[in-house]
PDB file of C-alpha atoms in Angstrom:
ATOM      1  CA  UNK Y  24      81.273 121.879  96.319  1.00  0.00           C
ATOM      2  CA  UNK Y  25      79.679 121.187  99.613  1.00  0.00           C
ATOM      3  CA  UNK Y  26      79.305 117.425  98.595  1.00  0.00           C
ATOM      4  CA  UNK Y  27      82.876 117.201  98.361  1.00  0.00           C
ATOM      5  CA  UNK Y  28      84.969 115.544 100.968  1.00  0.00           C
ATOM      6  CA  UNK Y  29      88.354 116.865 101.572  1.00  0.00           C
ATOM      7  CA  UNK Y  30      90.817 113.552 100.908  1.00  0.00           C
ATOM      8  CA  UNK Y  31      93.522 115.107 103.051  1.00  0.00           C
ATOM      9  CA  UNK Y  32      91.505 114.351 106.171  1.00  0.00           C
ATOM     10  CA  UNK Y  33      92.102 110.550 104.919  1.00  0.00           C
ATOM     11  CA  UNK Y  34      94.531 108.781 107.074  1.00  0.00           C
ATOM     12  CA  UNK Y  35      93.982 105.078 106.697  1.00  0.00           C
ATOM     13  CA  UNK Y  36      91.226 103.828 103.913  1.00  0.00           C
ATOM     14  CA  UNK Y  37      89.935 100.413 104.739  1.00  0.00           C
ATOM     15  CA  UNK Y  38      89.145  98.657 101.455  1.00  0.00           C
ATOM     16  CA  UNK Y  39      87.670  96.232 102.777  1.00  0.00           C
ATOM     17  CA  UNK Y  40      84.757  98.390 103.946  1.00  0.00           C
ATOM     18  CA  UNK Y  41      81.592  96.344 102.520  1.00  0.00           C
ATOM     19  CA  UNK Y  42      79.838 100.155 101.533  1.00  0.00           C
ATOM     20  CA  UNK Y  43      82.977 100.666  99.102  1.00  0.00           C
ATOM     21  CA  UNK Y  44      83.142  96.704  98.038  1.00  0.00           C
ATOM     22  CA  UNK Y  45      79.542  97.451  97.027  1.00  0.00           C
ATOM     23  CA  UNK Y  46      80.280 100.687  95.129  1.00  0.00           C
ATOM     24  CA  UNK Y  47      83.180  99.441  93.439  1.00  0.00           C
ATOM     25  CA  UNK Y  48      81.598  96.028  91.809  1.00  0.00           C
ATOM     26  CA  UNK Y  49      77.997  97.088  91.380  1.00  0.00           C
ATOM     27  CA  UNK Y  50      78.318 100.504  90.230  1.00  0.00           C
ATOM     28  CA  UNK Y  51      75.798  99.249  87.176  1.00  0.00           C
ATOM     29  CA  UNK Y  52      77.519 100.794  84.059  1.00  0.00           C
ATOM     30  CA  UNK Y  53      81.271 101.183  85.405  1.00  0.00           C
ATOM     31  CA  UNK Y  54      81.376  98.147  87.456  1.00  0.00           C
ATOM     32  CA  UNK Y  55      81.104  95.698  85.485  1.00  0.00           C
ATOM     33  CA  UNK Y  56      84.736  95.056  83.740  1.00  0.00           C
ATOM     34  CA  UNK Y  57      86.531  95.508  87.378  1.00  0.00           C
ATOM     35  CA  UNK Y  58      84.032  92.488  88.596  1.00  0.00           C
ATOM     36  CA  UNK Y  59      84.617  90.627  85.416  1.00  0.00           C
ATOM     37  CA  UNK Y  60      88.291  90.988  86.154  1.00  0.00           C
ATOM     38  CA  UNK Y  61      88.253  90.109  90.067  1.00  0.00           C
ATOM     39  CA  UNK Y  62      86.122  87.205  89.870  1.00  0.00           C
ATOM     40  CA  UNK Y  63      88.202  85.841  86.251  1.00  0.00           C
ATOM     41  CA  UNK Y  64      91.039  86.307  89.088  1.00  0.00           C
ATOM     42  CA  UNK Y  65      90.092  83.656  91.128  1.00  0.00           C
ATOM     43  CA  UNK Y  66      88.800  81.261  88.284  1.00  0.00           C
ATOM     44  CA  UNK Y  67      92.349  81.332  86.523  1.00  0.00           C
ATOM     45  CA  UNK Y  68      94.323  80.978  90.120  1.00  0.00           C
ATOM     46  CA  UNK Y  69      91.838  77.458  90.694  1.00  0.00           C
ATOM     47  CA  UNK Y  70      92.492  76.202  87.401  1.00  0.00           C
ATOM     48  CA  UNK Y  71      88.896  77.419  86.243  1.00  0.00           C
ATOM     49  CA  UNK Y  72      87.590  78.463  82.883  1.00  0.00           C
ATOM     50  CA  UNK Y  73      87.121  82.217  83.118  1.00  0.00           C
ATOM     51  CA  UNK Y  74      83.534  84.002  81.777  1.00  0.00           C
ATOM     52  CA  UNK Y  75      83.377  86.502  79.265  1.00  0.00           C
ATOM     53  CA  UNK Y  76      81.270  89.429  80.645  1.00  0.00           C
ATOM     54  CA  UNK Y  77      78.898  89.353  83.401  1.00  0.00           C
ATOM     55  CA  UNK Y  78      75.290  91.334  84.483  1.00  0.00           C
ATOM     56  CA  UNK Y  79      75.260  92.805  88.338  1.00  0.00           C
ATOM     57  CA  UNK Y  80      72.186  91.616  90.154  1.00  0.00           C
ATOM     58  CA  UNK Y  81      72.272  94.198  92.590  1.00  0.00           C
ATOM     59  CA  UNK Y  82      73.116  97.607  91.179  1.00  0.00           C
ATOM     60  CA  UNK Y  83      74.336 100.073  94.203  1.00  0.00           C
ATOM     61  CA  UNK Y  84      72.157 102.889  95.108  1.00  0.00           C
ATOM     62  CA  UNK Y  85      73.387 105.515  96.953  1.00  0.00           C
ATOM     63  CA  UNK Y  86      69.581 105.349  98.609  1.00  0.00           C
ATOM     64  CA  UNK Y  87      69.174 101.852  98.978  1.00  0.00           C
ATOM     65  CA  UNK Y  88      72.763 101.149 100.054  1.00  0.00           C
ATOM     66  CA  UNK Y  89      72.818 103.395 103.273  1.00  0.00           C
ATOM     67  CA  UNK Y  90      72.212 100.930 106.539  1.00  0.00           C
ATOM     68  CA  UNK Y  91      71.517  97.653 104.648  1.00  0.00           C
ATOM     69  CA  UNK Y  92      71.090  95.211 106.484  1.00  0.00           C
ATOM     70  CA  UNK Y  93      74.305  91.901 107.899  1.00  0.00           C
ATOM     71  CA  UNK Y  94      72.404  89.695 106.398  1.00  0.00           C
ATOM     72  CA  UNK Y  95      72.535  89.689 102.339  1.00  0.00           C
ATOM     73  CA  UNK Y  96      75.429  89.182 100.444  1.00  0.00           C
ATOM     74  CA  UNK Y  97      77.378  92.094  99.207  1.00  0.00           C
ATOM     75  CA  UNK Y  98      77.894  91.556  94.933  1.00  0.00           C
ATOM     76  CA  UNK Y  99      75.640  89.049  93.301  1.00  0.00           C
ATOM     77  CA  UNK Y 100      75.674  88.769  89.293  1.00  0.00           C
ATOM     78  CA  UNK Y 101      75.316  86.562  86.609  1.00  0.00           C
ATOM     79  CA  UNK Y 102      78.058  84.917  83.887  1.00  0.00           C
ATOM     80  CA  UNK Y 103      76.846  84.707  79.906  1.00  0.00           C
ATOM     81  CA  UNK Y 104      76.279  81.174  80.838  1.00  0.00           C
ATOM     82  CA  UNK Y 105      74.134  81.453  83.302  1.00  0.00           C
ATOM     83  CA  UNK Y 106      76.428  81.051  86.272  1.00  0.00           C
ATOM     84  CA  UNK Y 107      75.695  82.943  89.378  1.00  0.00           C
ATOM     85  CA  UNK Y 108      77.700  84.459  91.281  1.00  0.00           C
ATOM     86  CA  UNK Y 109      77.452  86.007  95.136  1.00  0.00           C
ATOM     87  CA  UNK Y 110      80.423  87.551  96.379  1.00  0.00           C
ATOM     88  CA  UNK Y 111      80.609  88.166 100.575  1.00  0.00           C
ATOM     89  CA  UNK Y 112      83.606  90.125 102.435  1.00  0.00           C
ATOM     90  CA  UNK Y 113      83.322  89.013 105.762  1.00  0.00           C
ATOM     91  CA  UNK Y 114      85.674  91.124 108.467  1.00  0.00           C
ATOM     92  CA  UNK Y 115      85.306  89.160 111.320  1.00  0.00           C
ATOM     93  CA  UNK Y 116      83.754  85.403 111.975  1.00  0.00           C
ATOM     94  CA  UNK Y 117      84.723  81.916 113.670  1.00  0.00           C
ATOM     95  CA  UNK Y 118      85.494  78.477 113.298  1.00  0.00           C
ATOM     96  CA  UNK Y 119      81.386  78.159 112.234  1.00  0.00           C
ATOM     97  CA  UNK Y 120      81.862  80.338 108.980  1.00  0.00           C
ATOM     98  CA  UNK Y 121      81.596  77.484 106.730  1.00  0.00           C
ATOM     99  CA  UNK Y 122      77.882  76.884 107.806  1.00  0.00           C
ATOM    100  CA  UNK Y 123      76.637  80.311 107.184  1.00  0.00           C
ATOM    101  CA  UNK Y 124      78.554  80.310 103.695  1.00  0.00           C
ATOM    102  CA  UNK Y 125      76.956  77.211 102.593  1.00  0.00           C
ATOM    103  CA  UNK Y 126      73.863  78.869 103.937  1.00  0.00           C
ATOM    104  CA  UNK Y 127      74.085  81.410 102.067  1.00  0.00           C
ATOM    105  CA  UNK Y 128      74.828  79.526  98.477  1.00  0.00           C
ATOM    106  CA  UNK Y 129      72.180  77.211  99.209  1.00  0.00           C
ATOM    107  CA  UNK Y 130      69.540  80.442  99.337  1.00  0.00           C
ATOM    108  CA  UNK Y 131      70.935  81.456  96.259  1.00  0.00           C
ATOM    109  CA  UNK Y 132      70.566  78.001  94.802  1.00  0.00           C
ATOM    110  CA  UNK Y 133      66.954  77.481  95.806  1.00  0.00           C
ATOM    111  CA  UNK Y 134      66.307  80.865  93.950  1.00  0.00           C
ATOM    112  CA  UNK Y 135      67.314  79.512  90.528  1.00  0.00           C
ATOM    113  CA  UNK Y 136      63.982  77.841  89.888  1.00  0.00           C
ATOM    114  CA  UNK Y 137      60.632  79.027  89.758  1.00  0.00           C
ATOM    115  CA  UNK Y 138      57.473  76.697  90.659  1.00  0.00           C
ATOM    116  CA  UNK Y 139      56.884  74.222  88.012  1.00  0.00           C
ATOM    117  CA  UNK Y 140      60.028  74.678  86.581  1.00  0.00           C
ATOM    118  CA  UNK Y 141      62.437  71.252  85.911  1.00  0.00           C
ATOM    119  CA  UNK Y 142      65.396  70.889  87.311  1.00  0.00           C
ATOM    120  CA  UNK Y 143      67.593  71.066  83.929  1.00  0.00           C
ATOM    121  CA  UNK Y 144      67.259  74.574  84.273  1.00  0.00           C
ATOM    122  CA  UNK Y 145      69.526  74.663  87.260  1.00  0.00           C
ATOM    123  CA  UNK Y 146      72.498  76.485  86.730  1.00  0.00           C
ATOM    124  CA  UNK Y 147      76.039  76.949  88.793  1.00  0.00           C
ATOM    125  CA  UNK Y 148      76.297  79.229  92.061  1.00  0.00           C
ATOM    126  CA  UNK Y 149      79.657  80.107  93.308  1.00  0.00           C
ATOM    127  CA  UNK Y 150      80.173  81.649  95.882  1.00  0.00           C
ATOM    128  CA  UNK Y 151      83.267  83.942  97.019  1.00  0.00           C
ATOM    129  CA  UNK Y 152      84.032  84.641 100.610  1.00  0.00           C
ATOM    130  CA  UNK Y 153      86.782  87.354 100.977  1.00  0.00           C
ATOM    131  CA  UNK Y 154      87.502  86.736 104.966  1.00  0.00           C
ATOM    132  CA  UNK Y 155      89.917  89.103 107.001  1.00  0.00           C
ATOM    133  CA  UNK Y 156      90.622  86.223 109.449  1.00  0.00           C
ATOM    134  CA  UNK Y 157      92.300  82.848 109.701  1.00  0.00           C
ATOM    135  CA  UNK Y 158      89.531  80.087 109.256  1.00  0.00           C
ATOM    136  CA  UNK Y 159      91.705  77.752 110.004  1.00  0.00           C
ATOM    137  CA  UNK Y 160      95.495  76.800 110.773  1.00  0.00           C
ATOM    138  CA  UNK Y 161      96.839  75.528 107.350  1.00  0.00           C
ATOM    139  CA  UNK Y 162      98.553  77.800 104.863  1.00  0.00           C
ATOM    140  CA  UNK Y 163      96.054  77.785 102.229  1.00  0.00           C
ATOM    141  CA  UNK Y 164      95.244  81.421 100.910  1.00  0.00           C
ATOM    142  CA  UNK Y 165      92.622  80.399  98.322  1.00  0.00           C
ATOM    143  CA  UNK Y 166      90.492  77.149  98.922  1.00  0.00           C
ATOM    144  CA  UNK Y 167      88.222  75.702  96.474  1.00  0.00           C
ATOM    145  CA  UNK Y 168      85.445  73.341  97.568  1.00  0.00           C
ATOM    146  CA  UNK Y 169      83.669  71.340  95.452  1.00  0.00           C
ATOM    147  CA  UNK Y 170      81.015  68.106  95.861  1.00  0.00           C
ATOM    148  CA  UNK Y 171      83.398  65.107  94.897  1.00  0.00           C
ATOM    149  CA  UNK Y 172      83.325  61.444  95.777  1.00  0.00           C
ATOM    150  CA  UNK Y 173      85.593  60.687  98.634  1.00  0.00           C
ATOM    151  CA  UNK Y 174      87.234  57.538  97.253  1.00  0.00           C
ATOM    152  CA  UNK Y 175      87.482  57.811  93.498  1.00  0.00           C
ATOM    153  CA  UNK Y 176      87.276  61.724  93.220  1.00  0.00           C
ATOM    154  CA  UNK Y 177      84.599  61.889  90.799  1.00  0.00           C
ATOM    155  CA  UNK Y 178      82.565  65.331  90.554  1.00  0.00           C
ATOM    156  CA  UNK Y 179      78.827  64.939  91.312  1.00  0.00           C
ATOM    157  CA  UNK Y 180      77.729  68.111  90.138  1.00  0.00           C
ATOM    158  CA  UNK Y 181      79.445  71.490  89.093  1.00  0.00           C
ATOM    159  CA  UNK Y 182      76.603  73.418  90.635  1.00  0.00           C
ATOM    160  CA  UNK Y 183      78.185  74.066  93.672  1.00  0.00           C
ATOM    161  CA  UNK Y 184      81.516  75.682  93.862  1.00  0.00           C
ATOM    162  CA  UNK Y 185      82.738  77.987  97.044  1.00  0.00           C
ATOM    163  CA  UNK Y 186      85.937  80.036  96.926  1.00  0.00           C
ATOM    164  CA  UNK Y 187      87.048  80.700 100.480  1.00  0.00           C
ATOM    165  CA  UNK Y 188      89.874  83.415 100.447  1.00  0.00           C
ATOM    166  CA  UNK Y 189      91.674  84.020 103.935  1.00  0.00           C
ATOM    167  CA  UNK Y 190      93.232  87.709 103.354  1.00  0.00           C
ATOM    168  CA  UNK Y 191      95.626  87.729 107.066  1.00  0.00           C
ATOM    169  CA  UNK Y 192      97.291  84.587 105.147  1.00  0.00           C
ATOM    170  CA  UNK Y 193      98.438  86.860 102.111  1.00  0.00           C
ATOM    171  CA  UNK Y 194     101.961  86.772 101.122  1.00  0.00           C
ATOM    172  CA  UNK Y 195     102.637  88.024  98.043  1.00  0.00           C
ATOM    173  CA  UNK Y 196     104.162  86.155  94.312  1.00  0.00           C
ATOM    174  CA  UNK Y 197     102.070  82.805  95.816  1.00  0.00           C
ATOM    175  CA  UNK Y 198      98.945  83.074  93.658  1.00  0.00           C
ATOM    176  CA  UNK Y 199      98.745  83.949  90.347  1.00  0.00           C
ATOM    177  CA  UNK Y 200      99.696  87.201  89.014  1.00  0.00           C
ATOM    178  CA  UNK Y 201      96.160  88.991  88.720  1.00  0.00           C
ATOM    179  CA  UNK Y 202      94.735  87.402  92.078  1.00  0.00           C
ATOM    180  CA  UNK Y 203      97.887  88.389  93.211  1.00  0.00           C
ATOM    181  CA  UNK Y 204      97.524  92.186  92.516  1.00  0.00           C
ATOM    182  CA  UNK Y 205      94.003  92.355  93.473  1.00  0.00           C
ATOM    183  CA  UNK Y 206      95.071  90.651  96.924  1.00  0.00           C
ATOM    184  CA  UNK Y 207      97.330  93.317  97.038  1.00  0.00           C
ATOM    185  CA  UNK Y 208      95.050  96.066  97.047  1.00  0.00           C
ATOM    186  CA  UNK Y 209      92.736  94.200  99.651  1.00  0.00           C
ATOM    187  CA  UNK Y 210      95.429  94.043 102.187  1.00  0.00           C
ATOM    188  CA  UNK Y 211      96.921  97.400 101.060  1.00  0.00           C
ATOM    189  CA  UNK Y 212      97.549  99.907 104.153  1.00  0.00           C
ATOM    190  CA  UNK Y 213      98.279 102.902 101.918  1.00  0.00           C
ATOM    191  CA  UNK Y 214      95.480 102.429  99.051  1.00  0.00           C
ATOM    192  CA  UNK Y 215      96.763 105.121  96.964  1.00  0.00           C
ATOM    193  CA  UNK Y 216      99.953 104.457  97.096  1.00  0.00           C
ATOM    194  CA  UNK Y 217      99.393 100.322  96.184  1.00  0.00           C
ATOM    195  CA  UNK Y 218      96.506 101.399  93.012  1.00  0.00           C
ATOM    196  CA  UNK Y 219      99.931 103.611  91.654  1.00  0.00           C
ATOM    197  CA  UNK Y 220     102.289 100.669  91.635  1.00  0.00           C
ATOM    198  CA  UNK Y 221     100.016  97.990  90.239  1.00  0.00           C
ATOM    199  CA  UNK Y 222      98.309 100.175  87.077  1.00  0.00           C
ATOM    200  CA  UNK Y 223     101.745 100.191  85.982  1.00  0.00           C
ATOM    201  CA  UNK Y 224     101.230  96.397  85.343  1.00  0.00           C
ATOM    202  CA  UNK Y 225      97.537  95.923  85.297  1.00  0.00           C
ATOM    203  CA  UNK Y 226      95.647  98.412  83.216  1.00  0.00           C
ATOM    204  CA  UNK Y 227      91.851  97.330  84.425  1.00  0.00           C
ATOM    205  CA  UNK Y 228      93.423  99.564  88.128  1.00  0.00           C
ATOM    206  CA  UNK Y 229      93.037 102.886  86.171  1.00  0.00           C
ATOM    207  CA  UNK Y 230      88.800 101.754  86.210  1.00  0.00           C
ATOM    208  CA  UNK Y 231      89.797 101.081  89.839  1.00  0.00           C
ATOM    209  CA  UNK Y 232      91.588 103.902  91.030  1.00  0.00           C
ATOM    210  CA  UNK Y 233      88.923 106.491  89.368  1.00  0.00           C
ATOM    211  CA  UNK Y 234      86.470 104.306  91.662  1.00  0.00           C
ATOM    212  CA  UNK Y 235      88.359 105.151  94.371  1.00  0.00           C
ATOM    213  CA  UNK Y 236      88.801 109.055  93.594  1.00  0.00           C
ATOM    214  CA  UNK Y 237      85.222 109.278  92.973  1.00  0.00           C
ATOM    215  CA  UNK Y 238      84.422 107.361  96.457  1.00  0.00           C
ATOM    216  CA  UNK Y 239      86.708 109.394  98.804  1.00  0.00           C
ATOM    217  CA  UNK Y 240      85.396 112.583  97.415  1.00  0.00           C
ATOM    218  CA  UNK Y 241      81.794 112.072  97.911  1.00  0.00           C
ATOM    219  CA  UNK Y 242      80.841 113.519 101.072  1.00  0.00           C
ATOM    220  CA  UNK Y 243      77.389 111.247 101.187  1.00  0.00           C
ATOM    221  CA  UNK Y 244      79.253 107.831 100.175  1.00  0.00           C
ATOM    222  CA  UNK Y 245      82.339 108.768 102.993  1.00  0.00           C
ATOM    223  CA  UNK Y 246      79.679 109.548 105.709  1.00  0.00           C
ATOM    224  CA  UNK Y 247      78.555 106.082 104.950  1.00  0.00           C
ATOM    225  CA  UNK Y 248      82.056 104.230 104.999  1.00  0.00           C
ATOM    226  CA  UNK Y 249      82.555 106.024 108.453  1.00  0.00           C
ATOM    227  CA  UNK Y 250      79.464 104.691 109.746  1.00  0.00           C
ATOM    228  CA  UNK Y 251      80.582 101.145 108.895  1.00  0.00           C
ATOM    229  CA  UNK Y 252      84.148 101.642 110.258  1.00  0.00           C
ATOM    230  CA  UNK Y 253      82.469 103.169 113.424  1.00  0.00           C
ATOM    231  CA  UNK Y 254      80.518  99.752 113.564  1.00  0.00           C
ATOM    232  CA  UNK Y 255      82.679  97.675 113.163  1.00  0.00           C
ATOM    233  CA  UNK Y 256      85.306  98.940 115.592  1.00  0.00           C
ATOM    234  CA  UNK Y 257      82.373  98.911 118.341  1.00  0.00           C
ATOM    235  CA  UNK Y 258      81.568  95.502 117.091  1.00  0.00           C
ATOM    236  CA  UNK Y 259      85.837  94.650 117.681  1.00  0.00           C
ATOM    237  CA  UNK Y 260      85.880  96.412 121.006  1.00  0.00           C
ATOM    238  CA  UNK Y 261      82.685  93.908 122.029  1.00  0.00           C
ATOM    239  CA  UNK Y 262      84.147  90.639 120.578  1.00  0.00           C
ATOM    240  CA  UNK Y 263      87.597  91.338 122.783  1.00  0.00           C
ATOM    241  CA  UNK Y 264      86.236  92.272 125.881  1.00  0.00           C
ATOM    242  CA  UNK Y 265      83.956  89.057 125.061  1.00  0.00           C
ATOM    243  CA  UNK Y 266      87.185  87.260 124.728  1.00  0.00           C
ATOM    244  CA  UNK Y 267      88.667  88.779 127.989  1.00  0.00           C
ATOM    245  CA  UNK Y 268      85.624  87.831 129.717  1.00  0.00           C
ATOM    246  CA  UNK Y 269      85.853  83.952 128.525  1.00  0.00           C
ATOM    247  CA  UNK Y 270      89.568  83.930 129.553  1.00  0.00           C
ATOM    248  CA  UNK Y 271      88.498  85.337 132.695  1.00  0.00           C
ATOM    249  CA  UNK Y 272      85.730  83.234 133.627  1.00  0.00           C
ATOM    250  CA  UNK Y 273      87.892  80.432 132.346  1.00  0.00           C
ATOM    251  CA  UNK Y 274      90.476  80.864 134.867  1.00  0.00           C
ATOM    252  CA  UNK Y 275      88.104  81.263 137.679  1.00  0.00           C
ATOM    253  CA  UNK Y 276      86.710  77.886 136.774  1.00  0.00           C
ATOM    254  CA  UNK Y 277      90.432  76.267 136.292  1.00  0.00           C
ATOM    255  CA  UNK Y 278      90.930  77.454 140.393  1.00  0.00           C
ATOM    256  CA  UNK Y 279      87.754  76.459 141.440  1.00  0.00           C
ATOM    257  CA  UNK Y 280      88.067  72.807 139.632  1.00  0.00           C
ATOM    258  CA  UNK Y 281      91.707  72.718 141.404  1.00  0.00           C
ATOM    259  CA  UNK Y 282      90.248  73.176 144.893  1.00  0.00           C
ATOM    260  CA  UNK Y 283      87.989  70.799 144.442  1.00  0.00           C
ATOM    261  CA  UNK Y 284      89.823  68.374 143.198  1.00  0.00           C
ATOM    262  CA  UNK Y 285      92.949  69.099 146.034  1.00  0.00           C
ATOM    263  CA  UNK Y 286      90.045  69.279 148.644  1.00  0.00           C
ATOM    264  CA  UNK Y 287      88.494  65.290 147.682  1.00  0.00           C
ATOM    265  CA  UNK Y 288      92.303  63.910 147.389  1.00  0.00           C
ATOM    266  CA  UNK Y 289      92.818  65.713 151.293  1.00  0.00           C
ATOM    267  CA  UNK Y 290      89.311  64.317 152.501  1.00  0.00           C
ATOM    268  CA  UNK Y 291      90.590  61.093 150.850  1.00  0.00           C
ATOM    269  CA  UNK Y 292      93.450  61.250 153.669  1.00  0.00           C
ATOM    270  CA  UNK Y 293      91.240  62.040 156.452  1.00  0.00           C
ATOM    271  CA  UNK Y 294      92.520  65.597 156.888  1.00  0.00           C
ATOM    272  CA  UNK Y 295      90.928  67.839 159.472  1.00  0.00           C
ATOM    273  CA  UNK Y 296      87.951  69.628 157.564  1.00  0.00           C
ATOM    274  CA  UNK Y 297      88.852  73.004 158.569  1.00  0.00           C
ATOM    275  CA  UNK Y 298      92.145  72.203 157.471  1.00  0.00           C
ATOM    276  CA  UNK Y 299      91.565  71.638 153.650  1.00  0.00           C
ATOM    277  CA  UNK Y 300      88.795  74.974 153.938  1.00  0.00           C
ATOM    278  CA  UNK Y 301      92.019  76.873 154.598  1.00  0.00           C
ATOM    279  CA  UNK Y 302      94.766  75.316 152.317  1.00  0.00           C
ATOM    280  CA  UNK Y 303      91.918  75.227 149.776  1.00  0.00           C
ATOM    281  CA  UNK Y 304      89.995  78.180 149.865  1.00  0.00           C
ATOM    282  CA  UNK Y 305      86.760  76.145 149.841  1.00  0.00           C
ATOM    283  CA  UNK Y 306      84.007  77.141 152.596  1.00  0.00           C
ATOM    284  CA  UNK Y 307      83.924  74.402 155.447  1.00  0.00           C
ATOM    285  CA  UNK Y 308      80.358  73.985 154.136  1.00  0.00           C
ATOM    286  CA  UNK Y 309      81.108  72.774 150.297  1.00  0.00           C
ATOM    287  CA  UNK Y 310      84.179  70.771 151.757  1.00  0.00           C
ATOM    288  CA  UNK Y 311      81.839  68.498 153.594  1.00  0.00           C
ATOM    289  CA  UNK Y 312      79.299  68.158 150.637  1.00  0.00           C
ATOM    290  CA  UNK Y 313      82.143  66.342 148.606  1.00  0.00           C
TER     291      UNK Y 313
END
């Protein structure tokens, strides 16, 4: 009973929490048809074919799981055909995000073969990138890059395919209905209450929500979560006063640029010196240097 965790004590669950992404898709034996179903989601809303069962790469570990590591992706498993796929949730980034995802499919990629080994034998990566931030200004919830040819469209190769998914876009009835629900759930700010509505309509949430139940009350896997939520809310708190600071420092060097530039157009009138320090702020001394 000890390992227990007492759910009431549960306010807000983040679901987004990489610890429980992991436990939820690569739970090796009781993972796999909730993967199969999230990543068929996103093949069916781009107009893909979907797969028919798929093998998890990297099985969770209780062990193994505890302080991994920024810098690996979180799911990675492969299709009956041979497709790979790497799966990444990604709570806070910038502008440069696309670099470090094609980074991170291009590691993937270079993986496939083995020395000596011909290039026939190259099969698909695609990646997913679950992002709880705007990447960029347009509407787009789910974007799907591939290598085409700019003028007549023509696909070079199928090999690379990226799925970038921008969650703080999410409205809901826009996508299709199973991306839709599991959207739902990733945005959901009452977990419990979301899995309850949707199994109604989706049956594959029962696998889901007995994930969940087993997750919150697991003292060991919830002193994990909390350690990631701790992070990341110390990594928040650094990025905004970051932020502040810019702004800050940005101002400062707005004013300073503006008595300059007020100071040269008064010296350009042959206004006293000590009269442009004091309408400008500037020291005597850097008035006369400009």
């Amino acid at each position: 009973m000890k390992n227990k965790f007492n759910t009431k004590q549960i306010k807000y669950f983040n679901p987004l929490n990489d610890y429980f992404i992991r436990y939820l898709f690569t739970d090796k034996g009781s993972s796999e048809t909730i993967l199969l179903d999230f990543i068929n989601s996103i093949m069916i809303n781009a107009n893909m074919k979907t797969f028919r069962s798929v093998e998890i790469l990297t099985p969770f570990n209780l062990k193994k799981n505890k302080n991994l590591k920024e810098t690996i992706v979180d799911v990675k498993c492969i299709t009956q055909n041979g497709s790979v796929v790497i799966i990444e949730i990604q709570l806070q980034g910038n502008s440069r995000f696309p670099e470090r995802i094609l980074y991170y499919w291009a590691a993937n990629y270079s993986k496939l073969l083995k020395h000596g080994e011909r290039y026939d034998e190259l099969t698909p990566v695609i990646s997913i990138n679950l992002l709880n931030f705007n990447l960029d200004k347009t509407k787009n919830i789910h974007s799907c890059y591939m290598l085409y040819e700019m003028n007549n469209k023509k696909l070079l190769t199928d090999h690379l395919q990226i799925h970038i998914i921008e969650l703080k876009k999410f409205r809901k009835n826009v996508l299709s209905k199973d991306l839709n629900y599991w959207l739902k759930i990733f945005t959901s700010k009452n977990l419990e209450a979301s899995m309850s509505e949707i199994v109604k309509e989706k049956p594959i949430m029962e696998e889901v929500q007995k994930k969940y139940n087993n997750f919150v009350k697991s003292r060991l896997m919830m002193m994990e979560y909390e350690k990631k939520e701790a992070y990341l809310y110390g990594n928040q708190i650094m990025l905004d006063e970051e932020r502040k600071l810019g702004k800050e420092e940005g101002i400062k060097e707005g004013i300073k640029e503006n008595q300059i530039l007020t100071a040269r157009n008064m010296k350009k009138e042959n206004i006293d010196i000590s009269v442009i320090s004091k309408v400008t702020g500037l020291s005597i001394e850097e008035v006369e240097k400009l």
